[in-house]
PDB file of C-alpha atoms and ligand atoms in Angstrom:
ATOM      1  CA  UNK A   1      14.548   0.277  16.251  1.00 98.00           C
ATOM      2  CA  UNK A   2      17.856   2.079  14.672  1.00 97.00           C
ATOM      3  CA  UNK A   3      15.856   3.080  11.446  1.00 98.00           C
ATOM      4  CA  UNK A   4      12.625   1.535   9.541  1.00 98.00           C
ATOM      5  CA  UNK A   5      13.267   1.528   5.372  1.00 98.00           C
ATOM      6  CA  UNK A   6      13.057  -2.314   5.155  1.00 98.00           C
ATOM      7  CA  UNK A   7      10.830  -4.945   7.235  1.00 98.00           C
ATOM      8  CA  UNK A   8      14.158  -6.176   8.182  1.00 98.00           C
ATOM      9  CA  UNK A   9      14.199  -3.504  11.209  1.00 98.00           C
ATOM     10  CA  UNK A  10      11.823  -4.980  12.653  1.00 98.00           C
ATOM     11  CA  UNK A  11      13.407  -6.995  15.779  1.00 97.00           C
ATOM     12  CA  UNK A  12      10.224  -8.456  17.132  1.00 98.00           C
ATOM     13  CA  UNK A  13       7.301  -8.981  14.300  1.00 98.00           C
ATOM     14  CA  UNK A  14       4.274 -10.874  16.675  1.00 98.00           C
ATOM     15  CA  UNK A  15       5.663  -8.124  19.518  1.00 98.00           C
ATOM     16  CA  UNK A  16       5.474  -4.994  17.363  1.00 98.00           C
ATOM     17  CA  UNK A  17       1.815  -5.953  15.995  1.00 98.00           C
ATOM     18  CA  UNK A  18       0.914  -6.559  19.479  1.00 98.00           C
ATOM     19  CA  UNK A  19       2.118  -3.133  20.818  1.00 98.00           C
ATOM     20  CA  UNK A  20       0.643  -1.506  17.482  1.00 98.00           C
ATOM     21  CA  UNK A  21      -2.807  -2.974  18.540  1.00 98.00           C
ATOM     22  CA  UNK A  22      -2.310  -1.980  22.218  1.00 98.00           C
ATOM     23  CA  UNK A  23      -1.292   1.544  21.183  1.00 97.00           C
ATOM     24  CA  UNK A  24      -5.021   1.887  19.793  1.00 97.00           C
ATOM     25  CA  UNK A  25      -6.460   1.812  22.636  1.00 96.00           C
ATOM     26  CA  UNK A  26      -4.928   4.723  23.901  1.00 96.00           C
ATOM     27  CA  UNK A  27      -2.947   6.722  21.001  1.00 98.00           C
ATOM     28  CA  UNK A  28      -1.830   9.510  23.252  1.00 98.00           C
ATOM     29  CA  UNK A  29      -0.439   7.497  26.510  1.00 97.00           C
ATOM     30  CA  UNK A  30       3.427   8.262  25.053  1.00 98.00           C
ATOM     31  CA  UNK A  31       3.090  11.997  23.879  1.00 98.00           C
ATOM     32  CA  UNK A  32       6.096  13.120  26.485  1.00 97.00           C
ATOM     33  CA  UNK A  33       8.210  10.671  24.401  1.00 97.00           C
ATOM     34  CA  UNK A  34       8.505  12.858  21.199  1.00 98.00           C
ATOM     35  CA  UNK A  35       8.065  16.541  23.385  1.00 97.00           C
ATOM     36  CA  UNK A  36      10.994  18.982  21.623  1.00 97.00           C
ATOM     37  CA  UNK A  37      11.542  16.088  19.213  1.00 98.00           C
ATOM     38  CA  UNK A  38      10.781  16.821  15.180  1.00 98.00           C
ATOM     39  CA  UNK A  39       9.815  14.450  12.028  1.00 98.00           C
ATOM     40  CA  UNK A  40      10.659  16.076   8.762  1.00 98.00           C
ATOM     41  CA  UNK A  41       8.904  14.453   5.999  1.00 98.00           C
ATOM     42  CA  UNK A  42      10.103  14.192   2.619  1.00 98.00           C
ATOM     43  CA  UNK A  43       7.848  14.095  -0.096  1.00 98.00           C
ATOM     44  CA  UNK A  44       9.568  13.342  -3.577  1.00 98.00           C
ATOM     45  CA  UNK A  45       6.048  11.622  -4.762  1.00 98.00           C
ATOM     46  CA  UNK A  46       1.905  12.298  -3.913  1.00 97.00           C
ATOM     47  CA  UNK A  47       0.401  10.919  -0.987  1.00 98.00           C
ATOM     48  CA  UNK A  48      -3.085  11.101   0.732  1.00 98.00           C
ATOM     49  CA  UNK A  49      -2.930   8.273   3.968  1.00 98.00           C
ATOM     50  CA  UNK A  50       0.984   8.162   4.498  1.00 98.00           C
ATOM     51  CA  UNK A  51       1.309  11.702   4.488  1.00 98.00           C
ATOM     52  CA  UNK A  52      -1.751  12.339   6.964  1.00 98.00           C
ATOM     53  CA  UNK A  53      -1.274   8.945   8.975  1.00 98.00           C
ATOM     54  CA  UNK A  54       2.094   9.478   9.434  1.00 98.00           C
ATOM     55  CA  UNK A  55       2.105  13.185  10.758  1.00 98.00           C
ATOM     56  CA  UNK A  56      -0.918  12.129  13.163  1.00 98.00           C
ATOM     57  CA  UNK A  57       1.468   9.318  14.098  1.00 98.00           C
ATOM     58  CA  UNK A  58       4.110  11.905  15.244  1.00 98.00           C
ATOM     59  CA  UNK A  59       1.631  14.393  16.715  1.00 98.00           C
ATOM     60  CA  UNK A  60       0.052  11.307  18.719  1.00 98.00           C
ATOM     61  CA  UNK A  61       3.557  10.895  20.260  1.00 98.00           C
ATOM     62  CA  UNK A  62       4.206  14.750  20.960  1.00 98.00           C
ATOM     63  CA  UNK A  63       6.593  15.259  17.763  1.00 98.00           C
ATOM     64  CA  UNK A  64       6.364  18.453  15.963  1.00 98.00           C
ATOM     65  CA  UNK A  65       6.159  17.778  12.223  1.00 98.00           C
ATOM     66  CA  UNK A  66       7.707  19.190   9.314  1.00 98.00           C
ATOM     67  CA  UNK A  67       6.648  18.140   5.316  1.00 98.00           C
ATOM     68  CA  UNK A  68       8.858  19.686   2.660  1.00 98.00           C
ATOM     69  CA  UNK A  69       7.151  18.467  -0.756  1.00 98.00           C
ATOM     70  CA  UNK A  70      11.034  17.821  -2.533  1.00 97.00           C
ATOM     71  CA  UNK A  71       9.743  19.148  -5.955  1.00 94.00           C
ATOM     72  CA  UNK A  72       8.946  22.340  -4.336  1.00 95.00           C
ATOM     73  CA  UNK A  73      12.530  22.728  -3.117  1.00 96.00           C
ATOM     74  CA  UNK A  74      16.246  22.725  -4.954  1.00 97.00           C
ATOM     75  CA  UNK A  75      16.759  20.219  -7.594  1.00 97.00           C
ATOM     76  CA  UNK A  76      18.942  17.354  -5.691  1.00 98.00           C
ATOM     77  CA  UNK A  77      21.909  15.435  -7.519  1.00 98.00           C
ATOM     78  CA  UNK A  78      22.678  11.574  -5.917  1.00 98.00           C
ATOM     79  CA  UNK A  79      25.672  11.133  -7.595  1.00 97.00           C
ATOM     80  CA  UNK A  80      29.093  11.055  -6.280  1.00 97.00           C
ATOM     81  CA  UNK A  81      31.448  12.829  -8.306  1.00 97.00           C
ATOM     82  CA  UNK A  82      28.787  14.529 -10.548  1.00 97.00           C
ATOM     83  CA  UNK A  83      29.548  17.301 -12.690  1.00 97.00           C
ATOM     84  CA  UNK A  84      26.639  19.644 -11.140  1.00 97.00           C
ATOM     85  CA  UNK A  85      26.233  22.278 -14.404  1.00 95.00           C
ATOM     86  CA  UNK A  86      23.265  20.999 -15.472  1.00 94.00           C
ATOM     87  CA  UNK A  87      19.869  20.786 -13.899  1.00 95.00           C
ATOM     88  CA  UNK A  88      20.630  19.765 -10.492  1.00 97.00           C
ATOM     89  CA  UNK A  89      21.530  22.535  -7.679  1.00 97.00           C
ATOM     90  CA  UNK A  90      22.470  20.774  -4.421  1.00 98.00           C
ATOM     91  CA  UNK A  91      23.962  17.543  -3.873  1.00 98.00           C
ATOM     92  CA  UNK A  92      22.180  14.952  -1.258  1.00 98.00           C
ATOM     93  CA  UNK A  93      25.724  15.109   0.747  1.00 98.00           C
ATOM     94  CA  UNK A  94      24.757  18.831   1.868  1.00 98.00           C
ATOM     95  CA  UNK A  95      21.358  18.347   1.822  1.00 98.00           C
ATOM     96  CA  UNK A  96      20.805  15.369   4.154  1.00 98.00           C
ATOM     97  CA  UNK A  97      23.297  17.030   6.585  1.00 98.00           C
ATOM     98  CA  UNK A  98      21.343  20.413   6.770  1.00 98.00           C
ATOM     99  CA  UNK A  99      17.448  18.899   7.234  1.00 98.00           C
ATOM    100  CA  UNK A 100      19.249  16.365  10.023  1.00 98.00           C
ATOM    101  CA  UNK A 101      20.001  19.618  12.236  1.00 98.00           C
ATOM    102  CA  UNK A 102      16.366  20.420  11.565  1.00 98.00           C
ATOM    103  CA  UNK A 103      15.214  17.038  12.267  1.00 98.00           C
ATOM    104  CA  UNK A 104      15.555  13.736  14.814  1.00 98.00           C
ATOM    105  CA  UNK A 105      13.815  11.625  12.040  1.00 98.00           C
ATOM    106  CA  UNK A 106      13.313  11.618   8.536  1.00 99.00           C
ATOM    107  CA  UNK A 107      11.103   9.791   6.734  1.00 99.00           C
ATOM    108  CA  UNK A 108      11.017   9.920   2.918  1.00 98.00           C
ATOM    109  CA  UNK A 109       8.814   8.953   0.341  1.00 98.00           C
ATOM    110  CA  UNK A 110      10.456   8.212  -3.222  1.00 98.00           C
ATOM    111  CA  UNK A 111       8.702   5.702  -6.124  1.00 98.00           C
ATOM    112  CA  UNK A 112      10.550   3.851  -8.673  1.00 98.00           C
ATOM    113  CA  UNK A 113      11.585   5.244 -12.021  1.00 97.00           C
ATOM    114  CA  UNK A 114      10.169   1.866 -13.648  1.00 97.00           C
ATOM    115  CA  UNK A 115      12.322   2.469 -16.414  1.00 97.00           C
ATOM    116  CA  UNK A 116      15.814   1.607 -15.035  1.00 98.00           C
ATOM    117  CA  UNK A 117      15.654  -1.735 -12.731  1.00 98.00           C
ATOM    118  CA  UNK A 118      19.255  -1.299 -11.698  1.00 98.00           C
ATOM    119  CA  UNK A 119      19.408   2.254 -10.577  1.00 98.00           C
ATOM    120  CA  UNK A 120      15.714   1.450  -9.085  1.00 98.00           C
ATOM    121  CA  UNK A 121      16.638  -1.550  -7.239  1.00 98.00           C
ATOM    122  CA  UNK A 122      19.720   0.300  -5.795  1.00 98.00           C
ATOM    123  CA  UNK A 123      16.971   2.680  -3.988  1.00 98.00           C
ATOM    124  CA  UNK A 124      19.793   5.280  -4.476  1.00 98.00           C
ATOM    125  CA  UNK A 125      17.248   8.185  -3.185  1.00 98.00           C
ATOM    126  CA  UNK A 126      16.242   6.036   0.479  1.00 98.00           C
ATOM    127  CA  UNK A 127      19.912   4.953   1.077  1.00 98.00           C
ATOM    128  CA  UNK A 128      21.581   8.475   0.114  1.00 98.00           C
ATOM    129  CA  UNK A 129      19.266   9.825   3.022  1.00 98.00           C
ATOM    130  CA  UNK A 130      20.737   6.681   5.174  1.00 98.00           C
ATOM    131  CA  UNK A 131      23.951   7.276   4.203  1.00 98.00           C
ATOM    132  CA  UNK A 132      24.681  11.258   4.807  1.00 98.00           C
ATOM    133  CA  UNK A 133      21.654  12.050   7.090  1.00 98.00           C
ATOM    134  CA  UNK A 134      22.915  11.699  10.862  1.00 98.00           C
ATOM    135  CA  UNK A 135      19.292  10.796  12.234  1.00 98.00           C
ATOM    136  CA  UNK A 136      17.426   8.123  11.409  1.00 98.00           C
ATOM    137  CA  UNK A 137      15.731   7.390   8.615  1.00 98.00           C
ATOM    138  CA  UNK A 138      11.867   5.973   7.515  1.00 99.00           C
ATOM    139  CA  UNK A 139      10.442   4.775   4.327  1.00 99.00           C
ATOM    140  CA  UNK A 140       7.146   6.013   3.247  1.00 99.00           C
ATOM    141  CA  UNK A 141       7.524   3.892   0.387  1.00 98.00           C
ATOM    142  CA  UNK A 142      10.976   3.531  -1.770  1.00 98.00           C
ATOM    143  CA  UNK A 143      11.518   2.089  -5.167  1.00 98.00           C
ATOM    144  CA  UNK A 144      10.860  -1.584  -3.992  1.00 98.00           C
ATOM    145  CA  UNK A 145       9.098  -1.541  -0.423  1.00 98.00           C
ATOM    146  CA  UNK A 146       6.247  -0.042   1.353  1.00 98.00           C
ATOM    147  CA  UNK A 147       7.466  -1.383   4.980  1.00 98.00           C
ATOM    148  CA  UNK A 148       4.462   1.020   6.546  1.00 99.00           C
ATOM    149  CA  UNK A 149       1.802   0.033   4.483  1.00 99.00           C
ATOM    150  CA  UNK A 150       2.569  -3.869   5.393  1.00 99.00           C
ATOM    151  CA  UNK A 151       3.128  -3.575   9.157  1.00 99.00           C
ATOM    152  CA  UNK A 152      -0.616  -2.048   8.797  1.00 99.00           C
ATOM    153  CA  UNK A 153      -1.592  -4.666   6.672  1.00 98.00           C
ATOM    154  CA  UNK A 154      -0.168  -7.726   9.223  1.00 99.00           C
ATOM    155  CA  UNK A 155      -2.059  -5.538  12.036  1.00 98.00           C
ATOM    156  CA  UNK A 156      -4.954  -5.544   9.771  1.00 98.00           C
ATOM    157  CA  UNK A 157      -4.995  -9.126   9.517  1.00 98.00           C
ATOM    158  CA  UNK A 158      -4.320 -10.187  13.105  1.00 98.00           C
ATOM    159  CA  UNK A 159      -7.236  -8.008  14.651  1.00 98.00           C
ATOM    160  CA  UNK A 160      -9.609 -10.139  11.660  1.00 98.00           C
ATOM    161  CA  UNK A 161      -8.678 -13.174  11.684  1.00 98.00           C
ATOM    162  CA  UNK A 162     -10.729 -16.200  13.402  1.00 98.00           C
ATOM    163  CA  UNK A 163      -8.378 -18.987  12.531  1.00 97.00           C
ATOM    164  CA  UNK A 164      -4.876 -19.746  13.590  1.00 97.00           C
ATOM    165  CA  UNK A 165      -3.651 -19.460   9.949  1.00 98.00           C
ATOM    166  CA  UNK A 166      -5.723 -18.159   7.631  1.00 98.00           C
ATOM    167  CA  UNK A 167      -5.448 -18.410   3.899  1.00 98.00           C
ATOM    168  CA  UNK A 168      -4.669 -15.485   2.185  1.00 99.00           C
ATOM    169  CA  UNK A 169      -4.367 -14.559  -1.240  1.00 99.00           C
ATOM    170  CA  UNK A 170      -2.510 -11.927  -3.097  1.00 99.00           C
ATOM    171  CA  UNK A 171      -4.270 -11.134  -6.475  1.00 98.00           C
ATOM    172  CA  UNK A 172      -3.377  -8.724  -9.295  1.00 98.00           C
ATOM    173  CA  UNK A 173      -5.627  -6.791 -10.521  1.00 98.00           C
ATOM    174  CA  UNK A 174      -5.969  -4.616 -13.832  1.00 97.00           C
ATOM    175  CA  UNK A 175      -5.090  -0.992 -13.794  1.00 96.00           C
ATOM    176  CA  UNK A 176      -4.275   1.705 -16.401  1.00 95.00           C
ATOM    177  CA  UNK A 177      -1.225   3.224 -15.244  1.00 96.00           C
ATOM    178  CA  UNK A 178       2.530   1.644 -14.819  1.00 96.00           C
ATOM    179  CA  UNK A 179       2.959   1.217 -10.743  1.00 98.00           C
ATOM    180  CA  UNK A 180       5.516   0.009  -9.077  1.00 98.00           C
ATOM    181  CA  UNK A 181       5.926  -3.484  -7.371  1.00 98.00           C
ATOM    182  CA  UNK A 182       6.944  -2.035  -4.115  1.00 98.00           C
ATOM    183  CA  UNK A 183       3.376  -2.983  -2.030  1.00 98.00           C
ATOM    184  CA  UNK A 184       3.057  -6.543  -3.690  1.00 98.00           C
ATOM    185  CA  UNK A 185       6.749  -6.736  -2.435  1.00 98.00           C
ATOM    186  CA  UNK A 186       6.255  -5.564   0.955  1.00 98.00           C
ATOM    187  CA  UNK A 187       3.112  -7.701   1.045  1.00 98.00           C
ATOM    188  CA  UNK A 188       4.639 -10.868   0.312  1.00 98.00           C
ATOM    189  CA  UNK A 189       7.635 -10.654   2.529  1.00 98.00           C
ATOM    190  CA  UNK A 190       5.794  -9.634   5.468  1.00 98.00           C
ATOM    191  CA  UNK A 191       3.129 -12.889   5.003  1.00 98.00           C
ATOM    192  CA  UNK A 192       6.352 -15.290   4.352  1.00 98.00           C
ATOM    193  CA  UNK A 193       6.778 -13.794   7.875  1.00 98.00           C
ATOM    194  CA  UNK A 194       3.619 -14.631   9.436  1.00 98.00           C
ATOM    195  CA  UNK A 195       1.455 -17.880  10.234  1.00 98.00           C
ATOM    196  CA  UNK A 196      -0.614 -17.577   7.360  1.00 98.00           C
ATOM    197  CA  UNK A 197      -1.130 -19.915   4.067  1.00 98.00           C
ATOM    198  CA  UNK A 198       0.091 -17.459   1.255  1.00 98.00           C
ATOM    199  CA  UNK A 199      -0.700 -17.305  -2.379  1.00 98.00           C
ATOM    200  CA  UNK A 200      -0.135 -15.008  -5.254  1.00 98.00           C
ATOM    201  CA  UNK A 201      -2.070 -15.240  -8.167  1.00 98.00           C
ATOM    202  CA  UNK A 202      -1.552 -13.062 -11.130  1.00 98.00           C
ATOM    203  CA  UNK A 203      -1.168 -13.572 -15.291  1.00 97.00           C
ATOM    204  CA  UNK A 204       1.893 -15.365 -16.517  1.00 96.00           C
ATOM    205  CA  UNK A 205       4.426 -12.810 -17.242  1.00 95.00           C
ATOM    206  CA  UNK A 206       3.894 -10.432 -14.075  1.00 97.00           C
ATOM    207  CA  UNK A 207       6.037 -12.398 -11.762  1.00 98.00           C
ATOM    208  CA  UNK A 208       7.468 -10.707  -8.676  1.00 98.00           C
ATOM    209  CA  UNK A 209      11.657 -11.134  -8.388  1.00 98.00           C
ATOM    210  CA  UNK A 210      12.941 -14.587  -7.524  1.00 98.00           C
ATOM    211  CA  UNK A 211      14.075 -12.380  -3.863  1.00 98.00           C
ATOM    212  CA  UNK A 212      10.357 -11.278  -3.519  1.00 98.00           C
ATOM    213  CA  UNK A 213       8.556 -14.636  -4.297  1.00 98.00           C
ATOM    214  CA  UNK A 214      11.364 -16.731  -2.299  1.00 98.00           C
ATOM    215  CA  UNK A 215       9.092 -20.526  -2.151  1.00 96.00           C
ATOM    216  CA  UNK A 216       5.581 -18.849  -1.936  1.00 98.00           C
ATOM    217  CA  UNK A 217       3.133 -20.300  -4.114  1.00 98.00           C
ATOM    218  CA  UNK A 218       1.716 -19.107  -7.440  1.00 98.00           C
ATOM    219  CA  UNK A 219      -1.229 -19.799  -9.243  1.00 98.00           C
ATOM    220  CA  UNK A 220      -2.131 -18.367 -12.565  1.00 98.00           C
ATOM    221  CA  UNK A 221      -5.700 -19.668 -12.560  1.00 98.00           C
ATOM    222  CA  UNK A 222      -7.145 -16.598  -9.891  1.00 98.00           C
ATOM    223  CA  UNK A 223     -10.154 -18.536  -9.747  1.00 98.00           C
ATOM    224  CA  UNK A 224      -8.327 -21.765  -7.872  1.00 98.00           C
ATOM    225  CA  UNK A 225      -6.458 -19.332  -5.798  1.00 98.00           C
ATOM    226  CA  UNK A 226      -9.252 -17.605  -4.417  1.00 98.00           C
ATOM    227  CA  UNK A 227     -10.785 -20.807  -3.188  1.00 98.00           C
ATOM    228  CA  UNK A 228     -11.359 -20.674   0.470  1.00 98.00           C
ATOM    229  CA  UNK A 229      -9.549 -17.511   0.981  1.00 98.00           C
ATOM    230  CA  UNK A 230     -10.061 -15.872   4.164  1.00 98.00           C
ATOM    231  CA  UNK A 231      -8.226 -12.680   3.158  1.00 99.00           C
ATOM    232  CA  UNK A 232      -7.922 -11.317  -0.502  1.00 99.00           C
ATOM    233  CA  UNK A 233      -5.162  -8.360  -1.083  1.00 99.00           C
ATOM    234  CA  UNK A 234      -5.574  -6.628  -4.373  1.00 98.00           C
ATOM    235  CA  UNK A 235      -3.209  -4.677  -6.025  1.00 98.00           C
ATOM    236  CA  UNK A 236      -2.225  -3.908  -9.820  1.00 98.00           C
ATOM    237  CA  UNK A 237       1.841  -4.148 -10.100  1.00 98.00           C
ATOM    238  CA  UNK A 238       3.662  -3.798 -13.869  1.00 97.00           C
ATOM    239  CA  UNK A 239       6.040  -6.237 -14.953  1.00 96.00           C
ATOM    240  CA  UNK A 240       9.030  -7.144 -13.348  1.00 97.00           C
ATOM    241  CA  UNK A 241      10.897  -9.130 -15.907  1.00 94.00           C
ATOM    242  CA  UNK A 242      10.231  -6.999 -18.981  1.00 95.00           C
ATOM    243  CA  UNK A 243      10.682  -4.113 -16.440  1.00 96.00           C
ATOM    244  CA  UNK A 244       7.991  -1.489 -16.204  1.00 94.00           C
ATOM    245  CA  UNK A 245       5.915  -2.901 -19.010  1.00 93.00           C
ATOM    246  CA  UNK A 246       2.350  -3.357 -18.553  1.00 92.00           C
ATOM    247  CA  UNK A 247       1.343  -6.455 -20.829  1.00 89.00           C
ATOM    248  CA  UNK A 248      -2.401  -6.796 -19.933  1.00 82.00           C
ATOM    249  CA  UNK A 249      -5.418  -5.082 -18.560  1.00 83.00           C
ATOM    250  CA  UNK A 250      -7.588  -7.814 -18.271  1.00 89.00           C
ATOM    251  CA  UNK A 251     -10.642  -6.715 -16.675  1.00 92.00           C
ATOM    252  CA  UNK A 252     -11.510 -10.520 -15.772  1.00 96.00           C
ATOM    253  CA  UNK A 253      -9.069 -10.054 -12.993  1.00 98.00           C
ATOM    254  CA  UNK A 254     -11.042  -7.310 -11.890  1.00 98.00           C
ATOM    255  CA  UNK A 255     -12.012  -8.273  -8.019  1.00 98.00           C
ATOM    256  CA  UNK A 256     -15.575  -8.826  -8.192  1.00 98.00           C
ATOM    257  CA  UNK A 257     -18.090 -10.023  -5.158  1.00 98.00           C
ATOM    258  CA  UNK A 258     -18.491 -13.477  -6.811  1.00 98.00           C
ATOM    259  CA  UNK A 259     -14.881 -14.072  -6.943  1.00 98.00           C
ATOM    260  CA  UNK A 260     -14.310 -13.068  -3.479  1.00 98.00           C
ATOM    261  CA  UNK A 261     -16.816 -15.679  -1.665  1.00 98.00           C
ATOM    262  CA  UNK A 262     -16.472 -15.225   2.029  1.00 98.00           C
ATOM    263  CA  UNK A 263     -13.162 -13.150   2.116  1.00 98.00           C
ATOM    264  CA  UNK A 264     -12.443 -10.109   3.273  1.00 98.00           C
ATOM    265  CA  UNK A 265     -11.324  -7.269   0.816  1.00 99.00           C
ATOM    266  CA  UNK A 266      -7.967  -5.675   1.350  1.00 99.00           C
ATOM    267  CA  UNK A 267      -6.429  -3.159  -0.747  1.00 98.00           C
ATOM    268  CA  UNK A 268      -3.596  -0.258   0.257  1.00 98.00           C
ATOM    269  CA  UNK A 269      -5.640   2.763  -1.702  1.00 98.00           C
ATOM    270  CA  UNK A 270      -5.723   4.604  -3.519  1.00 98.00           C
ATOM    271  CA  UNK A 271      -8.182   1.996  -5.937  1.00 98.00           C
ATOM    272  CA  UNK A 272      -9.684   2.491  -8.914  1.00 98.00           C
ATOM    273  CA  UNK A 273     -13.554   1.351  -8.484  1.00 98.00           C
ATOM    274  CA  UNK A 274     -14.409  -0.807 -11.435  1.00 98.00           C
ATOM    275  CA  UNK A 275     -11.105  -1.299 -13.089  1.00 97.00           C
ATOM    276  CA  UNK A 276      -9.114  -3.273  -9.971  1.00 98.00           C
ATOM    277  CA  UNK A 277     -12.737  -4.001  -7.912  1.00 98.00           C
ATOM    278  CA  UNK A 278     -16.227  -3.397  -8.543  1.00 98.00           C
ATOM    279  CA  UNK A 279     -18.344  -1.043  -6.616  1.00 98.00           C
ATOM    280  CA  UNK A 280     -20.065  -3.968  -4.702  1.00 98.00           C
ATOM    281  CA  UNK A 281     -16.630  -5.429  -2.989  1.00 98.00           C
ATOM    282  CA  UNK A 282     -15.787  -1.687  -1.945  1.00 98.00           C
ATOM    283  CA  UNK A 283     -19.525  -0.568  -0.706  1.00 98.00           C
ATOM    284  CA  UNK A 284     -19.746  -4.319   1.363  1.00 98.00           C
ATOM    285  CA  UNK A 285     -19.205  -5.408   4.879  1.00 98.00           C
ATOM    286  CA  UNK A 286     -16.133  -7.394   3.433  1.00 98.00           C
ATOM    287  CA  UNK A 287     -14.264  -4.818   2.692  1.00 98.00           C
ATOM    288  CA  UNK A 288     -11.531  -3.861   5.343  1.00 98.00           C
ATOM    289  CA  UNK A 289     -10.182  -1.013   2.885  1.00 98.00           C
ATOM    290  CA  UNK A 290     -10.685   1.761   6.109  1.00 98.00           C
ATOM    291  CA  UNK A 291      -9.758  -0.070   8.855  1.00 98.00           C
ATOM    292  CA  UNK A 292      -6.354  -1.026   6.805  1.00 98.00           C
ATOM    293  CA  UNK A 293      -5.899   3.053   6.356  1.00 98.00           C
ATOM    294  CA  UNK A 294      -6.887   3.202  10.223  1.00 98.00           C
ATOM    295  CA  UNK A 295      -3.943   0.952  10.990  1.00 98.00           C
ATOM    296  CA  UNK A 296      -1.093   3.457   8.812  1.00 98.00           C
ATOM    297  CA  UNK A 297      -1.680   5.519  12.018  1.00 98.00           C
ATOM    298  CA  UNK A 298      -0.682   2.935  14.225  1.00 98.00           C
ATOM    299  CA  UNK A 299       1.897   1.321  12.244  1.00 98.00           C
ATOM    300  CA  UNK A 300       3.848   4.390  12.088  1.00 99.00           C
ATOM    301  CA  UNK A 301       3.136   5.131  15.611  1.00 98.00           C
ATOM    302  CA  UNK A 302       4.740   2.285  16.982  1.00 98.00           C
ATOM    303  CA  UNK A 303       8.214   2.657  14.275  1.00 98.00           C
ATOM    304  CA  UNK A 304       8.168   6.365  15.655  1.00 98.00           C
ATOM    305  CA  UNK A 305       7.968   5.171  19.059  1.00 98.00           C
ATOM    306  CA  UNK A 306      10.454   2.472  18.956  1.00 98.00           C
ATOM    307  CA  UNK A 307      12.761   5.076  17.040  1.00 98.00           C
ATOM    308  CA  UNK A 308      12.329   7.471  19.519  1.00 98.00           C
ATOM    309  CA  UNK A 309      13.119   5.181  22.406  1.00 97.00           C
ATOM    310  CA  UNK A 310      16.448   3.844  20.905  1.00 96.00           C
ATOM    311  CA  UNK A 311      17.326   7.782  20.109  1.00 95.00           C
ATOM    312  CA  UNK A 312      17.781   8.325  24.149  1.00 65.00           C
ATOM    313  CA  UNK A 313      19.888   5.084  24.723  1.00 63.00           C
TER     314      UNK A 313
HETATM  315  N1  LIG B 401      -1.381   3.391   1.068  1.00 51.27           N
HETATM  316  C1  LIG B 401      -0.862   4.330   0.580  1.00 51.27           C
HETATM  317  O1  LIG B 401       0.663   4.437   0.459  1.00 51.27           O
HETATM  318  O2  LIG B 401      -1.074   5.533   0.329  1.00 51.27           O
HETATM  319  P1  LIG B 401      -0.748   6.827  -0.388  1.00 51.27           P
HETATM  320  O3  LIG B 401      -0.144   6.631  -1.400  1.00 51.27           O
HETATM  321  O4  LIG B 401      -1.975   8.069  -0.552  1.00 51.27           O
HETATM  322  O5  LIG B 401       0.285   7.410   0.997  1.00 51.27           O
END
């Protein structure tokens, strides 16, 4: 693997899922691979799981890790040809090359503005690092995608499925804040590439982009969509078409034990209890959110491992 900024960087999906599951049996078996190699993690936004699981993954591989909360550093300029006489102090052209001298791999978390669709879809932060850094880039969630989360979700479904082709439902949930579409986009893309029966359910107006939906089934009736589901992935996202807007905070879309039936409950976390999902679901044996979060380590570790192996070629 040369980089990991989109799911299309995965060369063989079923192979990487199986290899991640094998890593769990002995996480330290490739500790020599990362010796004298450094992962620099750059955070433009907050994180709990991504930060800790990716650091743990790197350390399992013997890597050194350096973390920079970018807002503690100089204000970066991303526009080519900018006259930098206002608030930005350092151009990404220098910053990315400088950081590359300290790093063997750079991981970046940069959320969308959710006010400028075109700019967000250009992925200008992530893609500027891809363009100007001289080492491989890993996305730790960008404006439109969260590929490390989607790989962890695929690992979780592979471990827990009891039938060849499980029914997986992505169910929109209410939320008081304006949230990105990134997790939903990557989850849908991942499910389209697995042997699962995917249904997406949300209130009318919350359609994801056509590029994401492709031929996936949308059912605006949540109850109907959830029938005979094996896995229910619950997530809020703001509107794509009326970009970044909230249309509904209808608590009738909150996940409950009654709606969940016998399905496993999935969520990327963090999750707002009794808004997105009721306590009884999260506190039940059907919730697999803790297993999902554990799999973040092995999703990051298999990605870093495959990039490290490619460095030496
Ligand atoms: N799921 C996830 O990416 O969690 P964090 O935002 O805490 O990293």
